[in-house]
Amino acid sequence: MIVTIDGVAASGKSSVAGGVARALGMPYVSSGLLYRAATLLALEAGTDLGDAPALLQLLERSPLRLEPLPEGNAVFLAGPQGERDLTADAHTGEVDAGVSALAQLPELRGWVNARLRALTPPFVAEGRDMGTAVFPGASAKFFLTASPRVRALRRVKERLDDVDAVEAALIARDAKDRQQSQPAADAHRIDTSELDLPGVIAAVLAELER
Ligand code: CDP
């Protein structure tokens, strides 16, 4: 069983996927965290975010491990001194601003998708194109939306930033991610603007029980 939860930036995908996964007793997998980790490594190495061959070379010599825990996904880089946890560094404003450029590259999408398809079900997969490009045969698909203002207000709690600036950045990122963010025709769409987190999780679980 694979359940996909896609949606626009800061629509609550990770928190909802985590809650649904815990209720179902299975892991959830954050595809965005792989795009973010790759972007972080590129920014640290000074690699051009549009240079697919250089990015793939960098990823080949930087072994990343995604830990799909139900409480929250983490990503680690293996190194001579042991593993480095990249998770917090992958959620900065710099990574937010750069990730869409890397995520546009078909080669980098292939790199992420191969890692996701190698995982053994059951799991909940969360991102933009889980129900379309990556797992078109998923058992159930969801697509989350919310108004830009609501999403900015949610994210500002995590980023301690100005809400207008966060809203503008989310709208800009949605535009750059538009191509891979089209809902699957058979996805259940949930507008989360008026719902709290337990409400969205309950709506997903109710649909799964039908
Ligand atoms: O939670 P938030 O929407 O802020 O970000 P995320 O899900 O961690 O995704 C970060 C970025 O990765 C997105 O802005 C996209 O550029 C890219 N992404 C993608 O292209 N396809 C996916 N399936 C997941 C993420």
Coordinates of N, CA and C and ligand atoms in Angstrom, one line a residue:
M1 N 0.8 -1.2 0.0 CA 0.0 0.0 0.0 C 0.9 1.3 0.0
I2 N 0.6 2.2 -0.9 CA 1.3 3.5 -1.0 C 0.2 4.5 -1.0
V3 N 0.3 5.5 0.0 CA -0.6 6.6 0.0 C 0.2 7.8 -0.4
T4 N -0.3 8.7 -1.3 CA 0.5 9.8 -1.7 C -0.2 11.1 -1.2
I5 N 0.6 12.0 -0.7 CA 0.1 13.3 -0.2 C 0.9 14.4 -0.8
D6 N 0.4 15.0 -1.8 CA 1.0 16.1 -2.5 C 0.4 17.4 -2.2
G7 N 1.1 18.5 -2.6 CA 0.5 19.8 -2.3 C 1.5 20.9 -2.5
V8 N 1.0 22.2 -2.5 CA 1.8 23.3 -2.7 C 2.7 23.6 -1.4
A9 N 3.6 24.5 -1.6 CA 4.6 24.8 -0.5 C 3.9 25.2 0.8
A10 N 4.3 24.6 1.9 CA 3.8 24.9 3.2 C 2.3 24.6 3.4
S11 N 1.8 23.7 2.7 CA 0.4 23.3 2.8 C 0.2 22.3 3.9
G12 N 1.2 21.9 4.6 CA 1.1 21.0 5.7 C 1.3 19.6 5.4
K13 N 1.9 19.3 4.2 CA 2.1 17.9 3.7 C 2.9 17.1 4.7
S14 N 4.0 17.6 5.2 CA 4.8 16.7 6.1 C 4.1 16.4 7.4
S15 N 3.5 17.4 8.0 CA 2.8 17.1 9.3 C 1.6 16.2 9.1
V16 N 0.9 16.4 8.0 CA -0.3 15.5 7.7 C 0.2 14.1 7.3
A17 N 1.2 14.0 6.5 CA 1.8 12.7 6.2 C 2.2 12.0 7.4
G18 N 2.9 12.7 8.3 CA 3.4 12.1 9.6 C 2.2 11.5 10.4
G19 N 1.1 12.3 10.5 CA 0.0 11.9 11.3 C -0.7 10.8 10.7
V20 N -0.9 10.8 9.4 CA -1.6 9.7 8.7 C -0.7 8.4 8.8
A21 N 0.6 8.6 8.7 CA 1.5 7.4 8.7 C 1.4 6.8 10.1
R22 N 1.5 7.6 11.1 CA 1.4 7.1 12.5 C 0.1 6.3 12.7
A23 N -1.0 6.9 12.3 CA -2.3 6.2 12.4 C -2.4 4.9 11.7
L24 N -1.7 4.8 10.6 CA -1.7 3.6 9.8 C -0.6 2.6 10.2
G25 N 0.3 3.1 11.1 CA 1.4 2.2 11.5 C 2.4 2.0 10.4
M26 N 2.7 3.0 9.6 CA 3.7 2.8 8.5 C 4.6 4.1 8.5
P27 N 5.7 4.0 7.8 CA 6.6 5.2 7.7 C 6.0 6.2 6.7
Y28 N 6.5 7.5 6.8 CA 6.2 8.4 5.7 C 7.6 8.8 5.1
V29 N 7.5 9.2 3.8 CA 8.7 9.6 3.1 C 8.6 11.0 2.5
S30 N 9.5 11.8 2.9 CA 9.5 13.2 2.4 C 10.4 13.4 1.2
S31 N 9.8 13.5 0.0 CA 10.6 13.6 -1.2 C 11.3 15.0 -1.2
G32 N 10.6 16.0 -0.7 CA 11.2 17.4 -0.6 C 12.5 17.4 0.1
L33 N 12.6 16.6 1.2 CA 13.8 16.6 2.0 C 15.0 16.1 1.1
L34 N 14.8 15.2 0.2 CA 15.9 14.8 -0.7 C 16.3 16.0 -1.6
Y35 N 15.3 16.7 -2.2 CA 15.6 17.9 -3.0 C 16.3 18.9 -2.2
R36 N 15.9 19.1 -0.9 CA 16.5 20.1 -0.1 C 18.0 19.7 0.3
A37 N 18.2 18.4 0.6 CA 19.5 18.0 1.0 C 20.5 18.2 -0.2
A38 N 20.0 17.8 -1.4 CA 20.9 18.0 -2.6 C 21.2 19.5 -2.8
T39 N 20.2 20.3 -2.6 CA 20.5 21.8 -2.7 C 21.4 22.3 -1.7
L40 N 21.3 21.8 -0.4 CA 22.2 22.2 0.6 C 23.7 21.9 0.2
L41 N 23.8 20.6 -0.2 CA 25.2 20.2 -0.6 C 25.8 21.0 -1.7
A42 N 24.9 21.3 -2.7 CA 25.4 22.1 -3.8 C 25.8 23.6 -3.3
L43 N 24.9 24.1 -2.5 CA 25.3 25.5 -2.0 C 26.6 25.5 -1.2
E44 N 26.8 24.5 -0.4 CA 28.0 24.4 0.4 C 29.2 24.1 -0.5
A45 N 29.0 23.4 -1.6 CA 30.2 23.0 -2.4 C 30.4 24.1 -3.5
G46 N 29.5 25.1 -3.6 CA 29.6 26.1 -4.6 C 29.3 25.5 -6.0
T47 N 28.4 24.5 -6.1 CA 28.1 23.9 -7.4 C 26.8 24.7 -7.9
D48 N 26.9 25.0 -9.2 CA 25.8 25.7 -9.9 C 24.5 24.9 -9.8
L49 N 23.4 25.5 -9.3 CA 22.1 24.7 -9.1 C 21.5 24.4 -10.4
G50 N 22.0 24.8 -11.6 CA 21.5 24.5 -12.9 C 22.4 23.5 -13.6
D51 N 23.5 23.1 -13.0 CA 24.5 22.2 -13.7 C 24.2 20.8 -13.4
A52 N 23.4 20.1 -14.1 CA 23.0 18.7 -13.8 C 24.2 17.7 -13.7
P53 N 25.1 17.7 -14.6 CA 26.2 16.7 -14.5 C 27.0 17.0 -13.2
A54 N 27.3 18.3 -12.9 CA 28.1 18.6 -11.7 C 27.4 18.2 -10.5
L55 N 26.1 18.4 -10.5 CA 25.3 18.1 -9.3 C 25.2 16.6 -9.1
L56 N 25.1 15.8 -10.2 CA 25.0 14.3 -10.0 C 26.4 13.8 -9.6
Q57 N 27.5 14.4 -10.0 CA 28.8 14.0 -9.6 C 29.0 14.3 -8.1
L58 N 28.5 15.5 -7.7 CA 28.6 15.8 -6.2 C 27.8 14.8 -5.4
L59 N 26.6 14.4 -5.9 CA 25.7 13.5 -5.1 C 26.3 12.1 -5.1
E60 N 27.1 11.8 -6.2 CA 27.7 10.4 -6.2 C 28.8 10.3 -5.1
R61 N 29.5 11.4 -4.9 CA 30.5 11.3 -3.8 C 30.0 11.8 -2.5
S62 N 28.7 12.0 -2.3 CA 28.2 12.5 -1.0 C 27.0 11.5 -0.7
P63 N 27.3 10.4 0.0 CA 26.3 9.4 0.2 C 25.2 9.9 1.2
L64 N 24.0 10.1 0.7 CA 22.9 10.6 1.6 C 22.0 9.5 2.0
R65 N 21.5 9.6 3.2 CA 20.6 8.5 3.7 C 19.4 9.2 4.3
L66 N 18.2 8.9 3.7 CA 16.9 9.4 4.2 C 16.4 8.5 5.3
E67 N 16.1 9.0 6.4 CA 15.5 8.2 7.5 C 14.0 8.5 7.6
P68 N 13.1 7.6 7.1 CA 11.7 7.9 7.0 C 10.9 7.6 8.2
L69 N 11.3 8.2 9.3 CA 10.6 8.0 10.6 C 9.2 8.6 10.6
P70 N 8.2 7.9 11.3 CA 6.9 8.5 11.3 C 6.9 9.9 12.1
E71 N 7.8 10.0 13.1 CA 7.8 11.3 13.9 C 8.4 12.5 13.0
G72 N 9.0 12.2 12.0 CA 9.7 13.3 11.2 C 10.8 12.7 10.4
N73 N 10.9 13.0 9.1 CA 12.0 12.5 8.3 C 13.3 13.3 8.6
A74 N 14.4 12.6 8.5 CA 15.8 13.2 8.7 C 16.6 12.7 7.5
V75 N 17.7 13.5 7.2 CA 18.6 13.1 6.2 C 20.0 13.3 6.7
F76 N 20.8 12.3 6.4 CA 22.2 12.2 6.9 C 23.2 12.1 5.7
L77 N 24.4 12.7 5.9 CA 25.5 12.6 5.0 C 26.6 11.8 5.7
A78 N 27.0 10.7 5.0 CA 28.0 9.9 5.5 C 29.4 10.6 5.3
G79 N 30.3 10.5 6.2 CA 31.6 11.1 6.1 C 32.6 10.4 6.9
P80 N 33.9 10.7 6.8 CA 34.9 10.0 7.5 C 34.8 10.1 9.0
Q81 N 34.2 11.2 9.5 CA 34.0 11.3 11.0 C 32.6 10.8 11.4
G82 N 31.9 10.1 10.6 CA 30.6 9.6 10.9 C 29.6 10.4 10.2
E83 N 28.3 10.2 10.6 CA 27.2 10.9 9.8 C 26.9 12.3 10.3
R84 N 26.6 13.2 9.3 CA 26.2 14.5 9.7 C 24.7 14.6 9.4
D85 N 24.0 15.1 10.4 CA 22.5 15.3 10.2 C 22.3 16.6 9.5
L86 N 21.8 16.5 8.3 CA 21.6 17.7 7.4 C 20.2 18.4 7.6
T87 N 19.3 17.7 8.4 CA 17.9 18.1 8.4 C 17.6 19.5 8.6
A88 N 18.2 20.1 9.7 CA 17.9 21.5 10.1 C 18.5 22.4 9.0
D89 N 19.7 22.1 8.6 CA 20.3 23.0 7.6 C 19.6 23.0 6.2
A90 N 18.8 21.9 6.0 CA 18.1 21.8 4.7 C 16.8 22.7 4.7
H91 N 16.5 23.3 5.9 CA 15.2 24.1 6.0 C 15.5 25.6 6.2
T92 N 16.5 26.1 5.6 CA 16.8 27.5 5.7 C 16.2 28.3 4.6
G93 N 16.2 29.6 4.7 CA 15.7 30.5 3.6 C 16.6 30.4 2.3
E94 N 17.9 30.1 2.5 CA 18.8 30.0 1.3 C 18.4 28.7 0.5
V95 N 18.1 27.6 1.3 CA 17.7 26.4 0.6 C 16.3 26.6 -0.1
D96 N 15.4 27.2 0.7 CA 14.0 27.5 0.1 C 14.2 28.3 -1.2
A97 N 15.1 29.2 -1.3 CA 15.3 30.1 -2.5 C 15.9 29.3 -3.6
G98 N 16.8 28.3 -3.3 CA 17.5 27.7 -4.4 C 16.9 26.4 -4.9
V99 N 16.1 25.7 -4.1 CA 15.7 24.3 -4.3 C 15.0 24.2 -5.6
S100 N 14.1 25.1 -6.0 CA 13.3 25.0 -7.2 C 14.1 24.9 -8.5
A101 N 15.3 25.6 -8.5 CA 16.2 25.6 -9.7 C 16.7 24.1 -9.9
L102 N 17.2 23.5 -8.8 CA 17.7 22.2 -8.9 C 16.5 21.2 -9.2
A103 N 15.4 21.4 -8.6 CA 14.2 20.5 -8.8 C 13.6 20.5 -10.2
Q104 N 14.0 21.5 -11.0 CA 13.6 21.6 -12.4 C 14.3 20.7 -13.3
L105 N 15.5 20.2 -12.9 CA 16.3 19.4 -13.8 C 15.8 18.0 -13.8
P106 N 15.5 17.5 -15.0 CA 15.0 16.1 -15.1 C 16.0 15.1 -14.5
E107 N 17.3 15.4 -14.7 CA 18.3 14.4 -14.1 C 18.2 14.3 -12.6
L108 N 18.0 15.5 -12.0 CA 17.9 15.5 -10.5 C 16.5 14.9 -10.1
R109 N 15.5 15.1 -10.9 CA 14.2 14.4 -10.5 C 14.4 12.9 -10.6
G110 N 15.1 12.5 -11.6 CA 15.4 11.0 -11.8 C 16.2 10.5 -10.6
W111 N 17.1 11.3 -10.1 CA 17.9 10.9 -9.0 C 17.0 10.7 -7.7
V112 N 16.2 11.6 -7.5 CA 15.2 11.5 -6.3 C 14.3 10.3 -6.5
N113 N 13.7 10.3 -7.7 CA 12.6 9.3 -7.9 C 13.2 7.8 -7.8
A114 N 14.4 7.6 -8.3 CA 15.0 6.3 -8.2 C 15.1 5.9 -6.7
R115 N 15.5 6.9 -5.8 CA 15.6 6.5 -4.4 C 14.2 6.2 -3.8
L116 N 13.2 6.9 -4.2 CA 11.9 6.7 -3.7 C 11.3 5.3 -4.1
R117 N 11.6 5.0 -5.4 CA 11.0 3.8 -6.0 C 11.7 2.6 -5.4
A118 N 12.9 2.8 -4.8 CA 13.7 1.6 -4.3 C 13.1 1.2 -2.9
L119 N 12.2 2.1 -2.3 CA 11.7 1.8 -1.0 C 10.7 0.7 -1.0
T120 N 10.6 0.0 0.1 CA 9.6 -1.1 0.2 C 8.3 -0.6 0.8
P121 N 7.2 -0.7 0.1 CA 5.9 -0.4 0.7 C 5.6 -1.3 1.9
P122 N 4.7 -0.9 2.8 CA 3.8 0.2 2.7 C 4.5 1.5 3.2
F123 N 4.1 2.6 2.7 CA 4.5 3.9 3.2 C 3.6 5.0 2.7
V124 N 3.7 6.2 3.3 CA 3.0 7.4 2.8 C 4.1 8.2 2.2
A125 N 3.9 8.7 0.9 CA 4.9 9.5 0.2 C 4.4 10.9 0.1
E126 N 5.2 11.9 0.3 CA 4.8 13.2 0.4 C 5.6 14.1 -0.5
G127 N 5.0 15.0 -1.2 CA 5.8 15.9 -2.1 C 4.9 16.7 -3.1
R128 N 5.3 16.7 -4.3 CA 4.6 17.5 -5.4 C 4.0 16.5 -6.4
D129 N 4.8 15.5 -6.8 CA 4.4 14.7 -7.9 C 4.4 13.2 -7.5
M130 N 4.1 12.9 -6.2 CA 4.1 11.5 -5.8 C 3.0 10.8 -6.4
G131 N 1.8 11.4 -6.6 CA 0.6 10.7 -7.2 C 0.6 10.8 -8.7
T132 N 1.5 11.5 -9.3 CA 1.5 11.6 -10.8 C 2.8 10.9 -11.3
A133 N 3.9 11.5 -11.3 CA 5.1 10.9 -11.9 C 5.7 9.7 -11.2
V134 N 5.7 9.7 -9.8 CA 6.5 8.7 -9.1 C 5.7 7.5 -8.8
F135 N 4.5 7.6 -8.2 CA 3.7 6.5 -7.9 C 2.3 6.6 -8.5
P136 N 2.2 6.6 -9.8 CA 0.9 6.7 -10.4 C -0.1 5.7 -10.0
G137 N 0.3 4.5 -9.6 CA -0.6 3.4 -9.2 C -0.9 3.4 -7.7
A138 N -0.6 4.5 -7.0 CA -0.8 4.5 -5.5 C -2.2 4.1 -5.2
S139 N -2.4 3.5 -4.0 CA -3.7 3.1 -3.5 C -4.7 4.2 -3.3
A140 N -4.1 5.3 -2.8 CA -5.0 6.5 -2.5 C -4.1 7.8 -2.6
K141 N -4.7 8.8 -3.2 CA -3.9 10.0 -3.5 C -4.6 11.3 -2.9
F142 N -3.9 12.2 -2.3 CA -4.4 13.4 -1.8 C -3.6 14.6 -2.3
F143 N -4.3 15.7 -2.4 CA -3.6 17.0 -2.8 C -4.1 18.1 -1.9
L144 N -3.1 18.7 -1.2 CA -3.5 19.7 -0.2 C -3.2 21.1 -0.7
T145 N -4.2 22.0 -0.4 CA -4.0 23.4 -0.8 C -4.3 24.2 0.5
A146 N -4.0 25.5 0.4 CA -4.4 26.4 1.4 C -4.1 27.8 0.8
S147 N -4.7 28.8 1.3 CA -4.5 30.2 0.8 C -3.0 30.5 1.1
P148 N -2.4 31.4 0.3 CA -1.0 31.8 0.5 C -0.8 32.4 1.9
R149 N -1.9 33.2 2.4 CA -1.7 33.9 3.6 C -1.7 32.9 4.8
V150 N -2.6 31.9 4.7 CA -2.7 30.9 5.8 C -1.4 30.1 5.8
R151 N -0.8 29.8 4.6 CA 0.4 29.0 4.6 C 1.6 29.8 5.1
A152 N 1.6 31.1 4.8 CA 2.7 32.0 5.3 C 2.6 32.1 6.9
L153 N 1.3 32.2 7.4 CA 1.2 32.3 8.8 C 1.7 31.0 9.5
R154 N 1.4 29.9 8.9 CA 1.9 28.6 9.4 C 3.4 28.6 9.4
R155 N 4.0 29.0 8.3 CA 5.5 28.8 8.1 C 6.2 29.8 9.0
V156 N 5.6 31.0 9.2 CA 6.4 32.0 9.9 C 6.6 31.5 11.3
K157 N 5.8 30.6 11.8 CA 6.1 30.0 13.2 C 7.4 29.2 13.2
E158 N 7.7 28.6 12.0 CA 8.9 27.8 11.9 C 10.1 28.6 11.6
R159 N 9.9 29.7 10.8 CA 11.1 30.4 10.3 C 11.4 31.8 11.0
L160 N 10.5 32.2 11.9 CA 10.6 33.5 12.7 C 10.9 34.6 11.7
D161 N 10.1 34.8 10.7 CA 10.4 35.8 9.7 C 9.1 36.7 9.5
D162 N 9.2 37.7 8.7 CA 8.1 38.6 8.4 C 7.1 37.9 7.5
V163 N 5.8 37.9 7.9 CA 4.8 37.1 7.3 C 4.6 37.6 5.8
D164 N 4.7 38.9 5.5 CA 4.5 39.3 4.1 C 5.7 38.8 3.2
A165 N 6.9 38.8 3.8 CA 8.1 38.3 3.0 C 7.9 36.8 2.8
V166 N 7.5 36.0 3.8 CA 7.3 34.6 3.7 C 6.2 34.3 2.7
E167 N 5.1 35.1 2.7 CA 4.0 34.8 1.7 C 4.5 35.1 0.3
A168 N 5.3 36.1 0.1 CA 5.8 36.4 -1.2 C 6.8 35.3 -1.7
A169 N 7.6 34.8 -0.8 CA 8.5 33.7 -1.1 C 7.8 32.4 -1.5
L170 N 6.7 32.2 -0.7 CA 5.9 30.9 -1.0 C 5.3 31.0 -2.4
I171 N 4.7 32.2 -2.7 CA 4.1 32.4 -4.0 C 5.1 32.2 -5.1
A172 N 6.3 32.8 -4.9 CA 7.3 32.7 -5.9 C 7.8 31.2 -6.1
R173 N 7.9 30.5 -5.0 CA 8.3 29.1 -5.1 C 7.2 28.2 -5.8
D174 N 5.9 28.5 -5.5 CA 4.8 27.8 -6.1 C 4.9 28.0 -7.6
A175 N 5.2 29.2 -8.1 CA 5.3 29.5 -9.5 C 6.4 28.7 -10.1
K176 N 7.6 28.6 -9.5 CA 8.7 27.9 -10.0 C 8.5 26.3 -10.0
D177 N 7.6 25.9 -9.1 CA 7.4 24.4 -8.9 C 6.1 24.0 -9.7
R178 N 5.5 24.9 -10.5 CA 4.2 24.7 -11.0 C 4.2 23.4 -11.9
Q179 N 5.2 23.2 -12.6 CA 5.2 22.1 -13.6 C 5.0 20.7 -12.9
Q180 N 5.8 20.5 -11.8 CA 5.7 19.2 -11.1 C 4.6 19.2 -10.1
S181 N 3.8 20.2 -9.9 CA 2.8 20.3 -8.8 C 1.4 20.2 -9.3
Q182 N 1.1 19.6 -10.4 CA -0.3 19.4 -10.9 C -0.9 18.2 -10.2
P183 N -2.1 18.4 -9.6 CA -2.7 17.3 -8.9 C -3.0 16.1 -9.8
A184 N -2.9 14.9 -9.3 CA -3.4 13.8 -10.1 C -4.9 13.8 -10.3
A185 N -5.3 13.4 -11.5 CA -6.8 13.4 -11.8 C -7.6 12.7 -10.7
D186 N -7.0 11.6 -10.2 CA -7.7 10.8 -9.2 C -7.3 11.2 -7.7
A187 N -6.8 12.3 -7.5 CA -6.4 12.7 -6.1 C -7.6 13.4 -5.4
H188 N -7.8 13.1 -4.1 CA -8.8 13.8 -3.3 C -8.2 15.2 -2.9
R189 N -8.8 16.2 -3.3 CA -8.3 17.6 -3.0 C -8.8 18.0 -1.6
I190 N -8.0 18.5 -0.8 CA -8.4 19.1 0.5 C -7.9 20.5 0.7
D191 N -8.8 21.4 0.8 CA -8.4 22.8 1.1 C -8.3 22.9 2.6
T192 N -7.1 23.1 3.1 CA -6.8 23.1 4.6 C -6.9 24.4 5.2
S193 N -7.3 25.5 4.4 CA -7.3 26.8 5.0 C -8.0 27.0 6.3
E194 N -9.2 26.3 6.4 CA -10.0 26.4 7.5 C -9.9 25.2 8.5
L195 N -9.0 24.3 8.2 CA -8.8 23.1 9.1 C -7.6 23.2 9.9
D196 N -7.6 22.6 11.1 CA -6.3 22.5 11.9 C -5.7 21.1 11.5
L197 N -4.5 20.9 12.0 CA -3.8 19.7 11.6 C -4.6 18.4 11.9
P198 N -5.2 18.2 13.2 CA -6.0 17.0 13.4 C -7.2 16.9 12.5
G199 N -7.7 18.0 12.1 CA -8.9 18.0 11.1 C -8.5 17.5 9.8
V200 N -7.3 17.9 9.3 CA -6.9 17.4 7.9 C -6.5 15.9 8.0
I201 N -5.8 15.5 9.1 CA -5.5 14.1 9.2 C -6.8 13.2 9.3
A202 N -7.8 13.7 10.1 CA -9.1 13.0 10.2 C -9.7 12.9 8.8
A203 N -9.7 14.0 8.0 CA -10.3 14.0 6.7 C -9.6 12.9 5.8
V204 N -8.3 12.8 5.8 CA -7.6 11.8 5.0 C -7.9 10.4 5.5
L205 N -7.9 10.2 6.8 CA -8.2 8.9 7.3 C -9.6 8.4 7.0
A206 N -10.6 9.4 7.1 CA -12.0 9.1 6.8 C -12.1 8.6 5.3
E207 N -11.4 9.3 4.4 CA -11.4 9.0 3.0 C -10.8 7.6 2.8
L208 N -9.7 7.3 3.5 CA -9.1 6.0 3.4 C -10.0 4.8 3.9
E209 N -10.9 5.1 4.8 CA -11.7 4.1 5.4 C -12.9 3.8 4.5
R210 N -13.2 4.8 3.5 CA -14.4 4.6 2.7 C -14.3 3.4 1.8
Ligands
CDP1 O1 7.3 21.8 2.7 P1 7.7 22.7 1.5 O2 6.6 22.7 0.5 O3 8.2 24.0 1.9 O4 8.9 22.0 0.8 P2 9.3 20.6 0.5 O5 8.1 19.7 0.3 O6 10.3 20.2 1.4 O7 9.9 20.8 -1.0 C1 11.0 21.6 -1.2 C2 11.2 21.8 -2.7 O8 11.5 20.6 -3.3 C3 9.9 22.3 -3.5 O9 9.8 23.7 -3.5 C4 10.2 21.8 -4.9 O10 11.1 22.6 -5.6 C5 11.0 20.5 -4.6 N1 10.1 19.3 -4.7 C6 9.8 18.8 -5.9 O11 10.1 19.4 -6.9 N2 9.1 17.6 -6.0 C7 8.7 17.0 -4.9 N3 8.1 15.8 -5.1 C8 9.0 17.5 -3.6 C9 9.7 18.7 -3.5

